[in-house]
PDB file of N, CA and C in Angstrom:
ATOM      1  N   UNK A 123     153.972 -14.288  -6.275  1.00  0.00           N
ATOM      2  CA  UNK A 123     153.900 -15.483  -5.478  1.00  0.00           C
ATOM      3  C   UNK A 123     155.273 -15.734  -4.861  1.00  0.00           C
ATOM      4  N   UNK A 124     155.129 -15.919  -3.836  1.00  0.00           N
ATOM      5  CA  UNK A 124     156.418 -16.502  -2.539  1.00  0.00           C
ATOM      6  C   UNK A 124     156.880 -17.616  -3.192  1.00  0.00           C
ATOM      7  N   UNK A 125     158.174 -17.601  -3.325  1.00  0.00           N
ATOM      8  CA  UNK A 125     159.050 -18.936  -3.755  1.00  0.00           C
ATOM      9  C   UNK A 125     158.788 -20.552  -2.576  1.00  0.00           C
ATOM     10  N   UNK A 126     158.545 -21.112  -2.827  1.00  0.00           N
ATOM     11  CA  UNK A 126     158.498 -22.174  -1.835  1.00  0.00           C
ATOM     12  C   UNK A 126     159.815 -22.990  -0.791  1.00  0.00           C
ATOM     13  N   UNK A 127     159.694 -22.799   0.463  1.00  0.00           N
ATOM     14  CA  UNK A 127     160.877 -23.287   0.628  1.00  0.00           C
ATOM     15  C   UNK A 127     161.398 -24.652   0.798  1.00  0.00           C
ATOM     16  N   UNK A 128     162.378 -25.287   0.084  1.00  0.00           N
ATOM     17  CA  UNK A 128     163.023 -26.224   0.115  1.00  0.00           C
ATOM     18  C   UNK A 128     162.948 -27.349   1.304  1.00  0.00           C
ATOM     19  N   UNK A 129     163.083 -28.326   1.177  1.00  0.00           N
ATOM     20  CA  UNK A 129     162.511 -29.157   2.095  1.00  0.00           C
ATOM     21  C   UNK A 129     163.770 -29.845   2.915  1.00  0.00           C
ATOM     22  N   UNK A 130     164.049 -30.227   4.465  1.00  0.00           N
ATOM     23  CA  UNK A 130     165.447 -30.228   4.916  1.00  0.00           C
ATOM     24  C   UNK A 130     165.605 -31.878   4.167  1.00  0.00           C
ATOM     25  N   UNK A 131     166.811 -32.181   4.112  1.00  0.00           N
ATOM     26  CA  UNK A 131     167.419 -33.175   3.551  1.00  0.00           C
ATOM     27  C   UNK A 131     166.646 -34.499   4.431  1.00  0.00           C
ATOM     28  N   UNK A 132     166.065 -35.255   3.406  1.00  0.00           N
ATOM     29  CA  UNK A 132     165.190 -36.721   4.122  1.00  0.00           C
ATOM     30  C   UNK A 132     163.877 -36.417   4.679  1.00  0.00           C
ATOM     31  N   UNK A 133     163.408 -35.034   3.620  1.00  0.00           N
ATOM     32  CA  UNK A 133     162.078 -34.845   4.046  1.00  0.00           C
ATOM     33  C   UNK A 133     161.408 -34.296   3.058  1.00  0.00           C
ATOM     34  N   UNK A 134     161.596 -34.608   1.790  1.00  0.00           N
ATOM     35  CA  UNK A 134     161.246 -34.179   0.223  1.00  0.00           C
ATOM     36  C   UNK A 134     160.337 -35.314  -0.146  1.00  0.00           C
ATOM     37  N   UNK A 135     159.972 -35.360  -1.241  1.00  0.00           N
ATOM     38  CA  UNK A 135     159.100 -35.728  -2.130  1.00  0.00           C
ATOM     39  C   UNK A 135     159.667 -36.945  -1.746  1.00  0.00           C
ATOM     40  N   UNK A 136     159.533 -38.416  -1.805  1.00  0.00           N
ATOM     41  CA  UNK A 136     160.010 -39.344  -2.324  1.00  0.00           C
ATOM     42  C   UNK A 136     161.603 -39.774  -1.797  1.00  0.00           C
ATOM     43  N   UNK A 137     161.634 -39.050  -0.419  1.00  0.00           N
ATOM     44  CA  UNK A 137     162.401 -39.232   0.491  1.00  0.00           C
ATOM     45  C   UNK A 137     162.512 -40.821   1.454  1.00  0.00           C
ATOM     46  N   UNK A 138     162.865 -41.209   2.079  1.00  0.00           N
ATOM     47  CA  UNK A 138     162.953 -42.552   2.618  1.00  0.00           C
ATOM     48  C   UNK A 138     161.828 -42.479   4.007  1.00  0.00           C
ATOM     49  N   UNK A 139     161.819 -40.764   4.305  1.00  0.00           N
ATOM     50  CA  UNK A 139     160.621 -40.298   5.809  1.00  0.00           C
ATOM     51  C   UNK A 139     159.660 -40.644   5.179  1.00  0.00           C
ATOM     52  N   UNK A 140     159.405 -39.814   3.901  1.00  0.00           N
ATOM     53  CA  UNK A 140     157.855 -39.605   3.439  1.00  0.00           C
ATOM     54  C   UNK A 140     157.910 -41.201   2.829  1.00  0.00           C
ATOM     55  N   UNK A 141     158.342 -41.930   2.100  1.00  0.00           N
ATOM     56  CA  UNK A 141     157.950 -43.179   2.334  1.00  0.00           C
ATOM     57  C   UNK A 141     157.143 -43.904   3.230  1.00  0.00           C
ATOM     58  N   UNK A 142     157.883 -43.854   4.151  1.00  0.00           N
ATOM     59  CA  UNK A 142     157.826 -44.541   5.861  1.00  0.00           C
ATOM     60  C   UNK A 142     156.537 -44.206   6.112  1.00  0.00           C
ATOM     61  N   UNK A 143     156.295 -42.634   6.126  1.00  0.00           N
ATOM     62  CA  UNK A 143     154.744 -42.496   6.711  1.00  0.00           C
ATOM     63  C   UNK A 143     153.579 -42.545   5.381  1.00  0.00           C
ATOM     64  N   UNK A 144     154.161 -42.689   4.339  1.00  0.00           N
ATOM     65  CA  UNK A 144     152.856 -42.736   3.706  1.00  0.00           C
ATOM     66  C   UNK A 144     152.779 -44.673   3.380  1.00  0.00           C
ATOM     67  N   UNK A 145     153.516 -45.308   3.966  1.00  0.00           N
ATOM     68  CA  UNK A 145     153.889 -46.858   4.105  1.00  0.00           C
ATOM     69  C   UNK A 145     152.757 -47.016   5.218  1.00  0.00           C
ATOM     70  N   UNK A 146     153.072 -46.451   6.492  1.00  0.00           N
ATOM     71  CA  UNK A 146     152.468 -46.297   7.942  1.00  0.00           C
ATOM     72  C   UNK A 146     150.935 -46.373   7.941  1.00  0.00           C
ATOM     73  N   UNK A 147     150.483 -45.346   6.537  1.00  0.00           N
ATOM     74  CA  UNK A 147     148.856 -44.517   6.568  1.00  0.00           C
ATOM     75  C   UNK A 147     148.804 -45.586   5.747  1.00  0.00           C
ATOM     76  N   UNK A 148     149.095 -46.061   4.889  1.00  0.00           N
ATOM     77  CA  UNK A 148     148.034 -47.442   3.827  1.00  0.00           C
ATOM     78  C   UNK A 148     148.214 -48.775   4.963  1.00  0.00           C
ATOM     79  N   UNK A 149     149.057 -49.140   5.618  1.00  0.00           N
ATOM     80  CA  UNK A 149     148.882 -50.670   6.452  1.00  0.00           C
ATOM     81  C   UNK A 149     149.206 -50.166   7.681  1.00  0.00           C
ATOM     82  N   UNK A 150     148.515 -50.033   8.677  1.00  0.00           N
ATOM     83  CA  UNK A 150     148.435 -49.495   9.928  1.00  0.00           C
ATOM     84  C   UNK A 150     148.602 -50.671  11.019  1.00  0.00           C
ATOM     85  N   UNK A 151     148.029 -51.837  10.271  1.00  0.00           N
ATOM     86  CA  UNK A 151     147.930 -52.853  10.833  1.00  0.00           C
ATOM     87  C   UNK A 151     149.163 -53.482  10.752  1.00  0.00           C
ATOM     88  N   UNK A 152     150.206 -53.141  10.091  1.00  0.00           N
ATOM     89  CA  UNK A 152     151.489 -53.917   9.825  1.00  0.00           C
ATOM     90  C   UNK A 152     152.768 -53.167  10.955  1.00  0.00           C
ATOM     91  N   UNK A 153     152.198 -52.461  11.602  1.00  0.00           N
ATOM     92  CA  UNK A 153     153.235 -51.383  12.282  1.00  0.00           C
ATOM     93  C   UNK A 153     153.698 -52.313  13.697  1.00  0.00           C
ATOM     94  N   UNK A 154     154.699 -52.521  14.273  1.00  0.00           N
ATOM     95  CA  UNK A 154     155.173 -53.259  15.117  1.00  0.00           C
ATOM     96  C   UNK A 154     155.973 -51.805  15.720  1.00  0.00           C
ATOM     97  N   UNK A 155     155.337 -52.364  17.571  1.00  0.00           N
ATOM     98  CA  UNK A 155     155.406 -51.908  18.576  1.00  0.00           C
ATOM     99  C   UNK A 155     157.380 -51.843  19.170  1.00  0.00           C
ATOM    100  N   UNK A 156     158.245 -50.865  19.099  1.00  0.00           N
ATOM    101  CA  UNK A 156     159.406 -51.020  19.610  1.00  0.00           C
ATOM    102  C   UNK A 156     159.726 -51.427  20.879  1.00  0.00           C
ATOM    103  N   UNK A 157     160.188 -52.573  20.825  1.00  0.00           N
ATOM    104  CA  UNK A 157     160.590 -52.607  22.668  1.00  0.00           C
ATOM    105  C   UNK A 157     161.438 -52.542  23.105  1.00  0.00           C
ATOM    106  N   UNK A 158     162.711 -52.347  22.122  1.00  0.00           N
ATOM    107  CA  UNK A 158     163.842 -51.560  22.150  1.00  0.00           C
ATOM    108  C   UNK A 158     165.383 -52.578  22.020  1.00  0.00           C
ATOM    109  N   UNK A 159     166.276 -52.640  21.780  1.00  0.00           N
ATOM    110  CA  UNK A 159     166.919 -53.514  21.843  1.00  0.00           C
ATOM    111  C   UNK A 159     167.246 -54.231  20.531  1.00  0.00           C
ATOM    112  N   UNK A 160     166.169 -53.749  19.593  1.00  0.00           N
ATOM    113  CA  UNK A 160     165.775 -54.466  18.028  1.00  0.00           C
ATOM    114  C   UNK A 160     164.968 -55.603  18.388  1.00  0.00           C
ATOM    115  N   UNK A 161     164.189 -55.403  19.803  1.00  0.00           N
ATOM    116  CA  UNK A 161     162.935 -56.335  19.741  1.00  0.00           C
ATOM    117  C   UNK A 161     161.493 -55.403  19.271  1.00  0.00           C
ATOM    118  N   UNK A 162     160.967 -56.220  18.484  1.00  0.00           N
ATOM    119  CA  UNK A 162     159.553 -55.592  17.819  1.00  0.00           C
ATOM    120  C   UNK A 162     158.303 -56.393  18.724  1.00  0.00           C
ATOM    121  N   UNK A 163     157.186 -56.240  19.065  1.00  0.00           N
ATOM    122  CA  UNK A 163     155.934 -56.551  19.055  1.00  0.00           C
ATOM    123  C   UNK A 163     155.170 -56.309  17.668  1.00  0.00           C
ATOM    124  N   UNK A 164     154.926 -57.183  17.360  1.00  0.00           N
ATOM    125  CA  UNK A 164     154.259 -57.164  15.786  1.00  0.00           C
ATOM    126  C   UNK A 164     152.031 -56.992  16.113  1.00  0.00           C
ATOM    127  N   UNK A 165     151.994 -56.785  15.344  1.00  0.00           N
ATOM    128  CA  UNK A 165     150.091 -56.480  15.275  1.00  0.00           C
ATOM    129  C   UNK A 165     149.446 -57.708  15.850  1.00  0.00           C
ATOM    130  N   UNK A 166     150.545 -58.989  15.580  1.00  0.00           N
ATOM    131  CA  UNK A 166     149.825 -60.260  15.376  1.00  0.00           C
ATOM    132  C   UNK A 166     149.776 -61.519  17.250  1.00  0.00           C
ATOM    133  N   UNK A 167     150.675 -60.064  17.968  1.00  0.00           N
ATOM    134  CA  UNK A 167     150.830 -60.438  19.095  1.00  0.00           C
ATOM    135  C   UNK A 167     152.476 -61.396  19.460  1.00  0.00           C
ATOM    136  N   UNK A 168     152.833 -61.581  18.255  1.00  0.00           N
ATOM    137  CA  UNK A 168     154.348 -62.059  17.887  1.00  0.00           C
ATOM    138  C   UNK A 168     155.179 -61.205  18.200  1.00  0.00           C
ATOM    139  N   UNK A 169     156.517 -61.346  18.377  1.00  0.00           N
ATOM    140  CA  UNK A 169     157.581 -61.051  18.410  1.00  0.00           C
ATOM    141  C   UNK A 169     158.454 -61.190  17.509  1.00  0.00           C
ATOM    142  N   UNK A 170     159.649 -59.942  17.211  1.00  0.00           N
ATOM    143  CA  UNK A 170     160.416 -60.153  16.613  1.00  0.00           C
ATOM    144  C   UNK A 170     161.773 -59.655  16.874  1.00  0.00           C
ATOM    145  N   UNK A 171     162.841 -60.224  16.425  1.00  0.00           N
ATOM    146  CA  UNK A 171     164.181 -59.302  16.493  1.00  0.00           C
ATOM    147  C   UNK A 171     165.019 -59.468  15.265  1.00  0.00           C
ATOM    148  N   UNK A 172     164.983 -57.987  15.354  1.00  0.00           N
ATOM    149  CA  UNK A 172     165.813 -57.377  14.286  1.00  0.00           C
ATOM    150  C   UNK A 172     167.549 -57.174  14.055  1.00  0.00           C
ATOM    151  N   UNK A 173     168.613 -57.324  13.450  1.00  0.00           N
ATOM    152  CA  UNK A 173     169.857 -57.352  13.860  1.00  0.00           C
ATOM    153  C   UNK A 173     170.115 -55.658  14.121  1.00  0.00           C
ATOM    154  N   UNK A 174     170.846 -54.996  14.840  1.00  0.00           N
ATOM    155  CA  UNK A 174     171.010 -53.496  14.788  1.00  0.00           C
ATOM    156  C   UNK A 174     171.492 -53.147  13.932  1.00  0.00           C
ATOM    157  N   UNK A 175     172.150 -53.769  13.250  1.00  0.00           N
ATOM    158  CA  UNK A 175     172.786 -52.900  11.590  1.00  0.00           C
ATOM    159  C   UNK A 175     171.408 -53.136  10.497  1.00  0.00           C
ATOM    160  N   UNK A 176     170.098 -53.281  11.091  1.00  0.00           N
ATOM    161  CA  UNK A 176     169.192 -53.487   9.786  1.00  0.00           C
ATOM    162  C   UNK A 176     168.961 -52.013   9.771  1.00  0.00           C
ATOM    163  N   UNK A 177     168.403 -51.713   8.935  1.00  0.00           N
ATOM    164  CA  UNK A 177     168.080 -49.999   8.803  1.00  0.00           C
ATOM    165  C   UNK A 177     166.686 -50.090   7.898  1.00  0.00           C
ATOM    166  N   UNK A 178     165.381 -50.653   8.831  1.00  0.00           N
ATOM    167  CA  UNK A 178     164.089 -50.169   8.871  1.00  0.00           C
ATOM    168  C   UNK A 178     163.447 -48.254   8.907  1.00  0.00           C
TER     169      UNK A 178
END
């Protein structure tokens, strides 16, 4: 059996990516639209802004 290869850094098991998208696939409905700037469109038709040093 082929050794498996290693996964690049922030894309492993229990990484902060694979978080994010397995966060994404259970509440789909919670995902807010980027409009860039650290303004969000939220599901709920709201708005939001985010400070740029937040790290979502």
């Amino acid at each position: 059996m082929a050794p498996r290869a290693r996964p690049a850094a922030g894309e492993g098991e229990g990484s902060p990516a694979s978080s994010g998208v397995c966060l994404a696939l259970a509440y789909p409905e919670r995902i807010g639209q980027n409009r860039g700037g650290g303004r969000y469109l939220l599901s709920s038709g709201r708005g939001a802004v985010l400070p740029r040093q937040q790290l979502l």
